[in-house]
Amino acid sequence: MSDIQAAGEIHYKPPGPIGKAFIKSDAFVAGIMGPIGSGKSVCCVMKLVRNLQKQKRQRDGWIRRRTAIVRNTYPELKTTTIKTWHQWIPPTYGNYRESGPPTHHIVDAAQKIDWEVIFIALDRPDDVRKLLSLELSDAWINEAREVPKAILDGLTGRVGRFPRREEGGCTDPQIMLDTNPPDSDHWWYRLAEEPTPEDIETNAELESKLREVGSLREDQNLFDWFRQPGGRSPNAENLNNLDPGYYLKACAGKKPEWIKVYVDGEYGFVMDGKVVYPEYSDNLHCRQFEANPRLLLHIGMDFGLTPAAVFAQRMPNGQWRKRSEVVTDRAGIIRFAGLIKKHLAEQYHGFKIGSITGDPAGNAAQGGDDEERDTFQILEAHGVKSVPAYTNAPTIRIEAVRNPMTQLIDGEPAMLVHPDCRVLRKGYMGGYHYKRMQIGGTEKYRDVPDKNIYSHVCDADQYLMIGAGEGKAIVKREPVANRPAFALSDYSTDF
């Protein structure tokens, strides 16, 4: 433990026994899931404070820590995550600047404390590149259900790098996560609730080896997952900080699925925000069918940290059939090319390709040891010859997908999607949506769909339709959405 002692000027009490156990966990990866209002985010703020309190002084007598705080979009980072942070650690402590990425640097020469906190939004590519190259002590992924697993995977190699070992080293490097309940298809569910036997065996072996080399203590786990009780449970947490009847009022006017997730803290899928494709009906558009080897195969691809692809055919009568998808947690462009080739060999052997179309942003140079090459050049070098979509205009892309949903051909929908396209269907049903925002008390929505785990495959779907010629007949019009001085000793923590 650090030699810094708490003085009691700012007192924090955990929301309940689960929140307290989460804060005290020294696991390399610690996650907490619970309903709205359960105090999860503040638990993470105080867990970071506790990590700073535990940090051993370096050889020069200073305590140093560097922390990354991650959210899926900059508006949410600014209006929610940073606001929660500043409720407990005001911007007047040290130096806070909003320029990209926002950074709170706290230096106290009297106590010899140097704490740098960097806020990262995943919708800013430059920030993401910085995140995956930073040398960190710890990291907090806020609202993890909106964040690709690729970010968690990338951070496992970034924490524990600061301070350097020769300077005294990092005490208990850690990645912490908080979230409202995601869908049961989400990576959180697999890790926290239903790890495979292989996962369990691998983690046990890793823990044993890490203890042998002194990287984990006997009482320290590699992963710890915590689940708070539902808001209507007798054991609900954080009730002392909520108005009486908070959860009953939250249920007013809500659908059962919303209540199940946000109030009762159960896993589930909730349509949040304004659905991009309200015309889609899973009962109507989702059917079993097989691809036809006599017809051309069209492929759409989205790139980035979590690339995705959709495979479809156009029937002779004009009907579109979306047969399969490739969705990744994390893959570089070379590995993605391999996944595409493997998928083609397994499901579409002997099929002729009509088009392979990708995100035109892939034309940006990727960099390399010998030369800079864009994504399409790299794909071609690894056996996937594709072209960029002729437009990246959201309205044209979205309408190219929407139009067939609204039409009938020979008594059938002009677009069918196979049950195997699980993530694409979830996107159609509302996972792919316009985020709600409040402007002057009026509820409006952003004019571009939110970036989340469903947006990548839905973007790939759009590039497929654009590449196959569907976008050329779309007349551009307005989008559907509306425009629209720090003292560590101040923190007395009742852990």
GROMACS .gro file of C-alpha atoms in nm:
model
  495
    1MET     CA    1   0.000   0.000   0.000
    2SER     CA    2   0.098   0.361  -0.048
    3ASP     CA    3   0.216   0.561   0.253
    4ILE     CA    4  -0.054   0.825   0.186
    5GLN     CA    5  -0.325   0.835   0.450
    6ALA     CA    6  -0.685   0.952   0.414
    7ALA     CA    7  -0.791   1.263   0.603
    8GLY     CA    8  -1.167   1.238   0.559
    9GLU     CA    9  -1.250   1.565   0.384
   10ILE     CA   10  -1.429   1.383   0.102
   11HIS     CA   11  -1.603   1.070   0.220
   12TYR     CA   12  -1.729   0.795  -0.007
   13LYS     CA   13  -1.928   0.490   0.092
   14PRO     CA   14  -1.976   0.207  -0.162
   15PRO     CA   15  -2.333   0.153  -0.286
   16GLY     CA   16  -2.352  -0.197  -0.136
   17PRO     CA   17  -2.159  -0.520  -0.080
   18ILE     CA   18  -2.121  -0.598  -0.452
   19GLY     CA   19  -1.994  -0.250  -0.531
   20LYS     CA   20  -1.758  -0.271  -0.235
   21ALA     CA   21  -1.621  -0.610  -0.343
   22PHE     CA   22  -1.567  -0.474  -0.694
   23ILE     CA   23  -1.371  -0.175  -0.566
   24LYS     CA   24  -1.154  -0.399  -0.347
   25SER     CA   25  -1.083  -0.648  -0.626
   26ASP     CA   26  -0.721  -0.649  -0.742
   27ALA     CA   27  -0.795  -0.876  -1.040
   28PHE     CA   28  -0.615  -0.787  -1.360
   29VAL     CA   29  -0.959  -0.745  -1.525
   30ALA     CA   30  -1.253  -0.653  -1.301
   31GLY     CA   31  -1.603  -0.588  -1.435
   32ILE     CA   32  -1.927  -0.479  -1.270
   33MET     CA   33  -2.275  -0.502  -1.423
   34GLY     CA   34  -2.595  -0.362  -1.277
   35PRO     CA   35  -2.913  -0.164  -1.338
   36ILE     CA   36  -2.931   0.211  -1.393
   37GLY     CA   37  -2.868   0.417  -1.080
   38SER     CA   38  -2.667   0.145  -0.904
   39GLY     CA   39  -2.352   0.357  -0.862
   40LYS     CA   40  -2.133   0.157  -1.101
   41SER     CA   41  -1.954   0.454  -1.261
   42VAL     CA   42  -1.870   0.615  -0.928
   43CYS     CA   43  -1.740   0.276  -0.809
   44CYS     CA   44  -1.495   0.290  -1.099
   45VAL     CA   45  -1.384   0.646  -1.016
   46MET     CA   46  -1.317   0.545  -0.657
   47LYS     CA   47  -1.146   0.224  -0.770
   48LEU     CA   48  -0.902   0.439  -0.967
   49VAL     CA   49  -0.845   0.652  -0.656
   50ARG     CA   50  -0.781   0.333  -0.457
   51ASN     CA   51  -0.530   0.218  -0.720
   52LEU     CA   52  -0.347   0.548  -0.683
   53GLN     CA   53  -0.349   0.508  -0.305
   54LYS     CA   54  -0.195   0.160  -0.342
   55GLN     CA   55   0.076   0.269  -0.586
   56LYS     CA   56   0.424   0.240  -0.438
   57ARG     CA   57   0.651   0.539  -0.455
   58GLN     CA   58   0.917   0.536  -0.724
   59ARG     CA   59   1.288   0.556  -0.655
   60ASP     CA   60   1.276   0.935  -0.660
   61GLY     CA   61   1.003   0.937  -0.393
   62TRP     CA   62   0.715   1.022  -0.627
   63ILE     CA   63   0.388   0.835  -0.680
   64ARG     CA   64   0.313   0.820  -1.052
   65ARG     CA   65   0.013   0.676  -1.234
   66ARG     CA   66  -0.124   0.705  -1.589
   67THR     CA   67  -0.487   0.610  -1.652
   68ALA     CA   68  -0.701   0.580  -1.966
   69ILE     CA   69  -1.080   0.622  -1.944
   70VAL     CA   70  -1.265   0.491  -2.250
   71ARG     CA   71  -1.617   0.552  -2.387
   72ASN     CA   72  -1.764   0.460  -2.723
   73THR     CA   73  -1.839   0.815  -2.848
   74TYR     CA   74  -1.711   1.162  -2.767
   75PRO     CA   75  -2.057   1.311  -2.685
   76GLU     CA   76  -2.116   1.036  -2.427
   77LEU     CA   77  -1.762   1.069  -2.295
   78LYS     CA   78  -1.811   1.442  -2.244
   79THR     CA   79  -2.169   1.452  -2.114
   80THR     CA   80  -2.164   1.138  -1.899
   81THR     CA   81  -1.822   0.992  -1.817
   82ILE     CA   82  -1.626   1.315  -1.768
   83LYS     CA   83  -1.918   1.470  -1.580
   84THR     CA   84  -1.917   1.178  -1.333
   85TRP     CA   85  -1.539   1.206  -1.300
   86HIS     CA   86  -1.555   1.577  -1.220
   87GLN     CA   87  -1.823   1.525  -0.955
   88TRP     CA   88  -1.551   1.356  -0.748
   89ILE     CA   89  -1.231   1.500  -0.892
   90PRO     CA   90  -1.306   1.859  -0.996
   91PRO     CA   91  -1.125   2.013  -1.295
   92THR     CA   92  -0.975   2.268  -1.054
   93TYR     CA   93  -0.758   1.989  -0.916
   94GLY     CA   94  -0.447   2.009  -1.130
   95ASN     CA   95  -0.473   2.094  -1.499
   96TYR     CA   96  -0.772   1.981  -1.706
   97ARG     CA   97  -0.783   2.048  -2.081
   98GLU     CA   98  -1.054   1.948  -2.327
   99SER     CA   99  -0.844   1.946  -2.643
  100GLY     CA  100  -0.806   1.603  -2.799
  101PRO     CA  101  -0.797   1.379  -2.623
  102PRO     CA  102  -0.923   1.543  -2.299
  103THR     CA  103  -0.664   1.506  -2.024
  104HIS     CA  104  -0.668   1.569  -1.649
  105HIS     CA  105  -0.311   1.600  -1.520
  106ILE     CA  106  -0.280   1.620  -1.143
  107VAL     CA  107   0.059   1.711  -0.997
  108ASP     CA  108   0.106   1.777  -0.626
  109ALA     CA  109   0.467   1.861  -0.544
  110ALA     CA  110   0.401   1.862  -0.168
  111GLN     CA  111   0.273   1.504  -0.165
  112LYS     CA  112   0.488   1.405  -0.465
  113ILE     CA  113   0.194   1.280  -0.672
  114ASP     CA  114   0.182   1.280  -1.052
  115TRP     CA  115  -0.141   1.137  -1.199
  116GLU     CA  116  -0.224   1.169  -1.568
  117VAL     CA  117  -0.577   1.072  -1.673
  118ILE     CA  118  -0.653   1.054  -2.048
  119PHE     CA  119  -1.011   1.034  -2.178
  120ILE     CA  120  -1.051   0.839  -2.503
  121ALA     CA  121  -1.353   0.831  -2.738
  122LEU     CA  122  -1.369   0.538  -2.979
  123ASP     CA  123  -1.536   0.745  -3.253
  124ARG     CA  124  -1.214   0.946  -3.290
  125PRO     CA  125  -0.964   0.733  -3.485
  126ASP     CA  126  -0.662   0.939  -3.373
  127ASP     CA  127  -0.761   0.885  -3.008
  128VAL     CA  128  -0.796   0.509  -3.062
  129ARG     CA  129  -0.452   0.490  -3.221
  130LYS     CA  130  -0.311   0.679  -2.923
  131LEU     CA  131  -0.490   0.449  -2.678
  132LEU     CA  132  -0.337   0.137  -2.831
  133SER     CA  133   0.013   0.284  -2.813
  134LEU     CA  134   0.000   0.436  -2.463
  135GLU     CA  135   0.203   0.305  -2.170
  136LEU     CA  136  -0.055   0.292  -1.890
  137SER     CA  137  -0.094   0.194  -1.527
  138ASP     CA  138  -0.464   0.112  -1.548
  139ALA     CA  139  -0.774   0.173  -1.759
  140TRP     CA  140  -1.149   0.209  -1.718
  141ILE     CA  141  -1.392   0.107  -1.994
  142ASN     CA  142  -1.717   0.290  -1.921
  143GLU     CA  143  -2.041   0.129  -2.045
  144ALA     CA  144  -1.854  -0.171  -2.181
  145ARG     CA  145  -2.153  -0.314  -2.367
  146GLU     CA  146  -2.104  -0.037  -2.626
  147VAL     CA  147  -1.733  -0.111  -2.669
  148PRO     CA  148  -1.580  -0.378  -2.896
  149LYS     CA  149  -1.389  -0.655  -2.722
  150ALA     CA  150  -1.094  -0.547  -2.937
  151ILE     CA  151  -1.045  -0.254  -2.701
  152LEU     CA  152  -1.028  -0.481  -2.394
  153ASP     CA  153  -0.789  -0.711  -2.580
  154GLY     CA  154  -0.568  -0.419  -2.682
  155LEU     CA  155  -0.557  -0.273  -2.332
  156THR     CA  156  -0.432  -0.598  -2.177
  157GLY     CA  157  -0.096  -0.522  -2.336
  158ARG     CA  158  -0.095  -0.151  -2.245
  159VAL     CA  159  -0.161  -0.147  -1.868
  160GLY     CA  160   0.126  -0.216  -1.628
  161ARG     CA  161   0.370  -0.036  -1.859
  162PHE     CA  162   0.389   0.282  -1.647
  163PRO     CA  163   0.581   0.358  -1.433
  164ARG     CA  164   0.862   0.157  -1.587
  165ARG     CA  165   1.006  -0.132  -1.391
  166GLU     CA  166   1.349   0.029  -1.359
  167GLU     CA  167   1.186   0.333  -1.197
  168GLY     CA  168   0.998   0.127  -0.938
  169GLY     CA  169   0.721  -0.034  -1.140
  170CYS     CA  170   0.342  -0.031  -1.145
  171THR     CA  171   0.148  -0.161  -0.846
  172ASP     CA  172  -0.144  -0.386  -0.947
  173PRO     CA  173  -0.204  -0.292  -1.312
  174GLN     CA  174  -0.571  -0.327  -1.387
  175ILE     CA  175  -0.850  -0.291  -1.643
  176MET     CA  176  -1.189  -0.213  -1.490
  177LEU     CA  177  -1.522  -0.219  -1.672
  178ASP     CA  178  -1.876  -0.118  -1.588
  179THR     CA  179  -2.195  -0.171  -1.786
  180ASN     CA  180  -2.570  -0.198  -1.792
  181PRO     CA  181  -2.669  -0.551  -1.894
  182PRO     CA  182  -2.591  -0.631  -2.258
  183ASP     CA  183  -2.756  -0.888  -2.480
  184SER     CA  184  -2.672  -1.253  -2.413
  185ASP     CA  185  -2.488  -1.259  -2.748
  186HIS     CA  186  -2.239  -1.003  -2.618
  187TRP     CA  187  -1.875  -1.085  -2.536
  188TRP     CA  188  -1.935  -0.977  -2.172
  189TYR     CA  189  -2.190  -1.256  -2.127
  190ARG     CA  190  -1.948  -1.518  -2.260
  191LEU     CA  191  -1.665  -1.404  -2.036
  192ALA     CA  192  -1.867  -1.342  -1.719
  193GLU     CA  193  -2.148  -1.599  -1.733
  194GLU     CA  194  -2.066  -1.882  -1.971
  195PRO     CA  195  -1.694  -1.918  -2.034
  196THR     CA  196  -1.615  -2.224  -2.241
  197PRO     CA  197  -1.430  -2.516  -2.078
  198GLU     CA  198  -1.131  -2.411  -2.289
  199ASP     CA  199  -1.153  -2.056  -2.150
  200ILE     CA  200  -1.165  -2.186  -1.792
  201GLU     CA  201  -0.871  -2.421  -1.845
  202THR     CA  202  -0.663  -2.154  -2.022
  203ASN     CA  203  -0.729  -1.894  -1.750
  204ALA     CA  204  -0.639  -2.141  -1.474
  205GLU     CA  205  -0.309  -2.222  -1.648
  206LEU     CA  206  -0.234  -1.853  -1.698
  207GLU     CA  207  -0.308  -1.772  -1.333
  208SER     CA  208  -0.078  -2.051  -1.218
  209LYS     CA  209   0.207  -1.932  -1.438
  210LEU     CA  210   0.155  -1.567  -1.339
  211ARG     CA  211   0.175  -1.662  -0.970
  212GLU     CA  212   0.492  -1.857  -1.035
  213VAL     CA  213   0.662  -1.553  -1.186
  214GLY     CA  214   0.526  -1.320  -0.916
  215SER     CA  215   0.287  -1.127  -1.139
  216LEU     CA  216  -0.023  -1.236  -0.945
  217ARG     CA  217  -0.056  -1.288  -0.570
  218GLU     CA  218  -0.224  -1.600  -0.433
  219ASP     CA  219  -0.534  -1.394  -0.345
  220GLN     CA  220  -0.542  -1.218  -0.682
  221ASN     CA  221  -0.742  -1.340  -0.984
  222LEU     CA  222  -0.692  -1.280  -1.353
  223PHE     CA  223  -1.065  -1.200  -1.398
  224ASP     CA  224  -1.333  -1.096  -1.148
  225TRP     CA  225  -1.693  -1.036  -1.259
  226PHE     CA  226  -1.950  -0.872  -1.031
  227ARG     CA  227  -2.327  -0.846  -1.078
  228GLN     CA  228  -2.536  -0.607  -0.870
  229PRO     CA  229  -2.893  -0.700  -0.773
  230GLY     CA  230  -3.182  -0.556  -0.973
  231GLY     CA  231  -3.331  -0.223  -0.872
  232ARG     CA  232  -3.654  -0.381  -0.742
  233SER     CA  233  -3.466  -0.650  -0.549
  234PRO     CA  234  -3.464  -0.633  -0.165
  235ASN     CA  235  -3.084  -0.621  -0.192
  236ALA     CA  236  -3.071  -0.339  -0.448
  237GLU     CA  237  -2.763  -0.120  -0.414
  238ASN     CA  238  -2.723   0.258  -0.393
  239LEU     CA  239  -3.081   0.314  -0.272
  240ASN     CA  240  -2.956   0.561  -0.009
  241ASN     CA  241  -2.844   0.790  -0.290
  242LEU     CA  242  -3.167   0.763  -0.492
  243ASP     CA  243  -3.507   0.923  -0.442
  244PRO     CA  244  -3.772   0.694  -0.289
  245GLY     CA  245  -3.953   0.517  -0.569
  246TYR     CA  246  -3.672   0.580  -0.820
  247TYR     CA  247  -3.701   0.238  -0.983
  248LEU     CA  248  -4.082   0.234  -0.977
  249LYS     CA  249  -4.086   0.569  -1.159
  250ALA     CA  250  -3.827   0.435  -1.403
  251CYS     CA  251  -4.073   0.160  -1.500
  252ALA     CA  252  -4.345   0.407  -1.595
  253GLY     CA  253  -4.436   0.385  -1.962
  254LYS     CA  254  -4.158   0.138  -2.041
  255LYS     CA  255  -4.176  -0.189  -2.228
  256PRO     CA  256  -4.111  -0.512  -2.033
  257GLU     CA  257  -3.779  -0.572  -2.211
  258TRP     CA  258  -3.653  -0.225  -2.112
  259ILE     CA  259  -3.752  -0.285  -1.748
  260LYS     CA  260  -3.587  -0.628  -1.754
  261VAL     CA  261  -3.252  -0.478  -1.861
  262TYR     CA  262  -3.234  -0.132  -1.704
  263VAL     CA  263  -3.433  -0.184  -1.383
  264ASP     CA  264  -3.401  -0.554  -1.301
  265GLY     CA  265  -3.044  -0.583  -1.429
  266GLU     CA  266  -3.107  -0.889  -1.647
  267TYR     CA  267  -2.940  -0.966  -1.978
  268GLY     CA  268  -3.151  -0.867  -2.277
  269PHE     CA  269  -3.180  -0.674  -2.601
  270VAL     CA  270  -3.338  -0.328  -2.591
  271MET     CA  271  -3.409  -0.103  -2.885
  272ASP     CA  272  -3.259   0.225  -2.764
  273GLY     CA  273  -3.279   0.548  -2.961
  274LYS     CA  274  -3.439   0.589  -3.304
  275VAL     CA  275  -3.422   0.276  -3.516
  276VAL     CA  276  -3.251   0.328  -3.852
  277TYR     CA  277  -3.466   0.062  -4.022
  278PRO     CA  278  -3.815   0.078  -3.866
  279GLU     CA  279  -3.945  -0.098  -4.180
  280TYR     CA  280  -3.768  -0.420  -4.081
  281SER     CA  281  -3.974  -0.700  -3.929
  282ASP     CA  282  -3.787  -1.011  -3.821
  283ASN     CA  283  -4.105  -1.218  -3.861
  284LEU     CA  284  -4.149  -1.096  -4.218
  285HIS     CA  285  -3.795  -1.054  -4.350
  286CYS     CA  286  -3.607  -1.340  -4.177
  287ARG     CA  287  -3.638  -1.673  -4.361
  288GLN     CA  288  -3.444  -1.994  -4.414
  289PHE     CA  289  -3.298  -2.022  -4.765
  290GLU     CA  290  -2.983  -2.143  -4.936
  291ALA     CA  291  -2.748  -1.950  -5.162
  292ASN     CA  292  -2.775  -2.027  -5.533
  293PRO     CA  293  -2.442  -2.123  -5.695
  294ARG     CA  294  -2.575  -2.016  -6.037
  295LEU     CA  295  -2.613  -1.653  -5.923
  296LEU     CA  296  -2.348  -1.392  -5.853
  297LEU     CA  297  -2.235  -1.335  -5.495
  298HIS     CA  298  -2.203  -0.978  -5.367
  299ILE     CA  299  -1.993  -0.886  -5.062
  300GLY     CA  300  -1.976  -0.569  -4.854
  301MET     CA  301  -1.702  -0.492  -4.602
  302ASP     CA  302  -1.645  -0.241  -4.322
  303PHE     CA  303  -1.295  -0.197  -4.182
  304GLY     CA  304  -1.140  -0.054  -3.864
  305LEU     CA  305  -1.064  -0.236  -3.537
  306THR     CA  306  -1.360  -0.472  -3.572
  307PRO     CA  307  -1.410  -0.536  -3.945
  308ALA     CA  308  -1.723  -0.707  -4.072
  309ALA     CA  309  -1.861  -0.843  -4.399
  310VAL     CA  310  -2.202  -0.937  -4.541
  311PHE     CA  311  -2.264  -1.188  -4.824
  312ALA     CA  312  -2.575  -1.161  -5.041
  313GLN     CA  313  -2.731  -1.244  -5.377
  314ARG     CA  314  -2.983  -1.070  -5.601
  315MET     CA  315  -3.247  -1.306  -5.740
  316PRO     CA  316  -3.351  -1.289  -6.107
  317ASN     CA  317  -3.675  -1.115  -6.001
  318GLY     CA  318  -3.479  -0.845  -5.812
  319GLN     CA  319  -3.522  -0.982  -5.459
  320TRP     CA  320  -3.219  -0.946  -5.230
  321ARG     CA  321  -3.114  -1.236  -5.005
  322LYS     CA  322  -2.860  -1.168  -4.727
  323ARG     CA  323  -2.719  -1.514  -4.658
  324SER     CA  324  -2.427  -1.479  -4.413
  325GLU     CA  325  -2.200  -1.246  -4.220
  326VAL     CA  326  -1.846  -1.235  -4.085
  327VAL     CA  327  -1.827  -1.033  -3.763
  328THR     CA  328  -1.502  -0.996  -3.568
  329ASP     CA  329  -1.417  -0.895  -3.212
  330ARG     CA  330  -1.081  -0.775  -3.335
  331ALA     CA  331  -0.887  -0.838  -3.652
  332GLY     CA  332  -0.617  -0.663  -3.848
  333ILE     CA  333  -0.676  -0.629  -4.219
  334ILE     CA  334  -0.453  -0.926  -4.307
  335ARG     CA  335  -0.634  -1.157  -4.065
  336PHE     CA  336  -0.966  -1.023  -4.192
  337ALA     CA  337  -0.866  -1.113  -4.548
  338GLY     CA  338  -0.796  -1.466  -4.425
  339LEU     CA  339  -1.138  -1.487  -4.258
  340ILE     CA  340  -1.309  -1.373  -4.578
  341LYS     CA  341  -1.124  -1.633  -4.787
  342LYS     CA  342  -1.202  -1.908  -4.533
  343HIS     CA  343  -1.571  -1.813  -4.529
  344LEU     CA  344  -1.586  -1.814  -4.909
  345ALA     CA  345  -1.418  -2.155  -4.926
  346GLU     CA  346  -1.651  -2.308  -4.665
  347GLN     CA  347  -1.986  -2.160  -4.775
  348TYR     CA  348  -1.947  -2.041  -5.133
  349HIS     CA  349  -1.706  -2.279  -5.305
  350GLY     CA  350  -1.744  -2.245  -5.681
  351PHE     CA  351  -1.958  -1.929  -5.665
  352LYS     CA  352  -1.879  -1.641  -5.899
  353ILE     CA  353  -1.823  -1.301  -5.738
  354GLY     CA  354  -2.033  -1.012  -5.863
  355SER     CA  355  -1.879  -0.740  -5.646
  356ILE     CA  356  -1.669  -0.690  -5.334
  357THR     CA  357  -1.715  -0.337  -5.204
  358GLY     CA  358  -1.564  -0.175  -4.896
  359ASP     CA  359  -1.561   0.140  -4.689
  360PRO     CA  360  -1.394   0.410  -4.905
  361ALA     CA  361  -1.216   0.534  -4.592
  362GLY     CA  362  -1.002   0.222  -4.642
  363ASN     CA  363  -0.817   0.420  -4.909
  364ALA     CA  364  -0.628   0.591  -4.626
  365ALA     CA  365  -0.271   0.469  -4.588
  366GLN     CA  366  -0.224   0.198  -4.326
  367GLY     CA  367   0.152   0.215  -4.300
  368GLY     CA  368   0.403  -0.066  -4.305
  369ASP     CA  369   0.767  -0.156  -4.264
  370ASP     CA  370   0.860  -0.089  -4.626
  371GLU     CA  371   0.587   0.134  -4.763
  372GLU     CA  372   0.246   0.276  -4.690
  373ARG     CA  373  -0.041   0.087  -4.851
  374ASP     CA  374  -0.413   0.140  -4.830
  375THR     CA  375  -0.654  -0.128  -4.708
  376PHE     CA  376  -0.763  -0.230  -5.057
  377GLN     CA  377  -0.403  -0.286  -5.167
  378ILE     CA  378  -0.338  -0.500  -4.860
  379LEU     CA  379  -0.656  -0.703  -4.921
  380GLU     CA  380  -0.562  -0.761  -5.285
  381ALA     CA  381  -0.212  -0.870  -5.185
  382HIS     CA  382  -0.376  -1.135  -4.964
  383GLY     CA  383  -0.621  -1.264  -5.221
  384VAL     CA  384  -0.929  -1.043  -5.173
  385LYS     CA  385  -0.966  -0.804  -5.465
  386SER     CA  386  -1.217  -0.533  -5.374
  387VAL     CA  387  -1.306  -0.175  -5.457
  388PRO     CA  388  -1.412   0.124  -5.246
  389ALA     CA  389  -1.778   0.229  -5.253
  390TYR     CA  390  -1.831   0.526  -5.484
  391THR     CA  391  -1.995   0.721  -5.201
  392ASN     CA  392  -1.983   0.733  -4.822
  393ALA     CA  393  -2.292   0.954  -4.788
  394PRO     CA  394  -2.497   0.804  -4.500
  395THR     CA  395  -2.834   0.889  -4.658
  396ILE     CA  396  -2.759   0.712  -4.987
  397ARG     CA  397  -2.610   0.410  -4.809
  398ILE     CA  398  -2.902   0.372  -4.569
  399GLU     CA  399  -3.166   0.417  -4.839
  400ALA     CA  400  -2.995   0.156  -5.056
  401VAL     CA  401  -3.064  -0.097  -4.778
  402ARG     CA  402  -3.404   0.042  -4.675
  403ASN     CA  403  -3.570   0.049  -5.019
  404PRO     CA  404  -3.595  -0.331  -5.065
  405MET     CA  405  -3.733  -0.364  -4.711
  406THR     CA  406  -4.035  -0.154  -4.809
  407GLN     CA  407  -4.126  -0.340  -5.128
  408LEU     CA  408  -4.291  -0.667  -5.226
  409ILE     CA  409  -4.196  -0.880  -5.527
  410ASP     CA  410  -4.434  -1.160  -5.628
  411GLY     CA  411  -4.595  -1.137  -5.285
  412GLU     CA  412  -4.265  -1.169  -5.098
  413PRO     CA  413  -4.047  -0.902  -4.934
  414ALA     CA  414  -3.789  -0.760  -5.175
  415MET     CA  415  -3.526  -0.834  -4.908
  416LEU     CA  416  -3.477  -1.151  -4.705
  417VAL     CA  417  -3.213  -1.214  -4.440
  418HIS     CA  418  -3.105  -1.560  -4.322
  419PRO     CA  419  -3.127  -1.649  -3.948
  420ASP     CA  420  -2.749  -1.704  -3.955
  421CYS     CA  421  -2.702  -1.325  -3.984
  422ARG     CA  422  -2.753  -1.280  -3.610
  423VAL     CA  423  -2.569  -0.952  -3.561
  424LEU     CA  424  -2.707  -0.795  -3.879
  425ARG     CA  425  -3.062  -0.883  -3.771
  426LYS     CA  426  -3.004  -0.734  -3.425
  427GLY     CA  427  -2.882  -0.421  -3.601
  428TYR     CA  428  -3.195  -0.409  -3.816
  429MET     CA  429  -3.413  -0.453  -3.506
  430GLY     CA  430  -3.267  -0.150  -3.331
  431GLY     CA  431  -2.908  -0.217  -3.234
  432TYR     CA  432  -2.821   0.012  -3.524
  433HIS     CA  433  -2.987   0.339  -3.427
  434TYR     CA  434  -2.972   0.715  -3.398
  435LYS     CA  435  -2.870   0.816  -3.046
  436ARG     CA  436  -3.120   1.018  -2.846
  437MET     CA  437  -3.012   1.360  -2.718
  438GLN     CA  438  -3.177   1.642  -2.523
  439ILE     CA  439  -3.166   1.993  -2.670
  440GLY     CA  440  -3.340   2.262  -2.467
  441GLY     CA  441  -3.570   2.005  -2.310
  442THR     CA  442  -3.669   1.870  -2.653
  443GLU     CA  443  -3.594   1.511  -2.743
  444LYS     CA  444  -3.404   1.487  -3.071
  445TYR     CA  445  -3.168   1.242  -3.236
  446ARG     CA  446  -2.826   1.261  -3.391
  447ASP     CA  447  -2.816   1.277  -3.768
  448VAL     CA  448  -2.585   0.977  -3.814
  449PRO     CA  449  -2.626   0.628  -3.662
  450ASP     CA  450  -2.444   0.554  -3.339
  451LYS     CA  451  -2.117   0.363  -3.356
  452ASN     CA  452  -2.152   0.037  -3.163
  453ILE     CA  453  -2.114  -0.339  -3.199
  454TYR     CA  454  -2.394  -0.350  -3.458
  455SER     CA  455  -2.284  -0.058  -3.674
  456HIS     CA  456  -1.990  -0.234  -3.841
  457VAL     CA  457  -2.191  -0.514  -3.998
  458CYS     CA  458  -2.471  -0.271  -4.090
  459ASP     CA  459  -2.216  -0.046  -4.260
  460ALA     CA  460  -2.081  -0.349  -4.448
  461ASP     CA  461  -2.438  -0.426  -4.557
  462GLN     CA  462  -2.469  -0.074  -4.698
  463TYR     CA  463  -2.143  -0.098  -4.892
  464LEU     CA  464  -2.266  -0.429  -5.037
  465MET     CA  465  -2.582  -0.264  -5.170
  466ILE     CA  466  -2.394   0.040  -5.301
  467GLY     CA  467  -2.141  -0.181  -5.478
  468ALA     CA  468  -2.416  -0.390  -5.638
  469GLY     CA  469  -2.571  -0.075  -5.784
  470GLU     CA  470  -2.865  -0.019  -5.549
  471GLY     CA  471  -2.753   0.329  -5.442
  472LYS     CA  472  -2.747   0.479  -5.791
  473ALA     CA  473  -3.125   0.511  -5.805
  474ILE     CA  474  -3.149   0.683  -5.467
  475VAL     CA  475  -3.234   1.053  -5.480
  476LYS     CA  476  -3.043   1.231  -5.204
  477ARG     CA  477  -3.266   1.385  -4.940
  478GLU     CA  478  -3.253   1.487  -4.578
  479PRO     CA  479  -3.174   1.208  -4.330
  480VAL     CA  480  -3.456   1.056  -4.130
  481ALA     CA  481  -3.304   1.174  -3.801
  482ASN     CA  482  -3.344   1.528  -3.667
  483ARG     CA  483  -3.047   1.772  -3.701
  484PRO     CA  484  -2.993   1.868  -3.453
  485ALA     CA  485  -0.515   2.171  -0.638
  486PHE     CA  486  -0.556   1.787  -0.579
  487ALA     CA  487  -0.499   1.607  -0.246
  488LEU     CA  488  -0.521   1.230  -0.240
  489SER     CA  489  -0.561   1.242   0.136
  490ASP     CA  490  -0.898   1.417   0.083
  491TYR     CA  491  -1.050   1.083  -0.013
  492SER     CA  492  -1.167   0.882   0.284
  493THR     CA  493  -1.304   0.557   0.147
  494ASP     CA  494  -1.510   0.311   0.347
  495PHE     CA  495  -1.395  -0.008   0.176
   0.00000   0.00000   0.00000
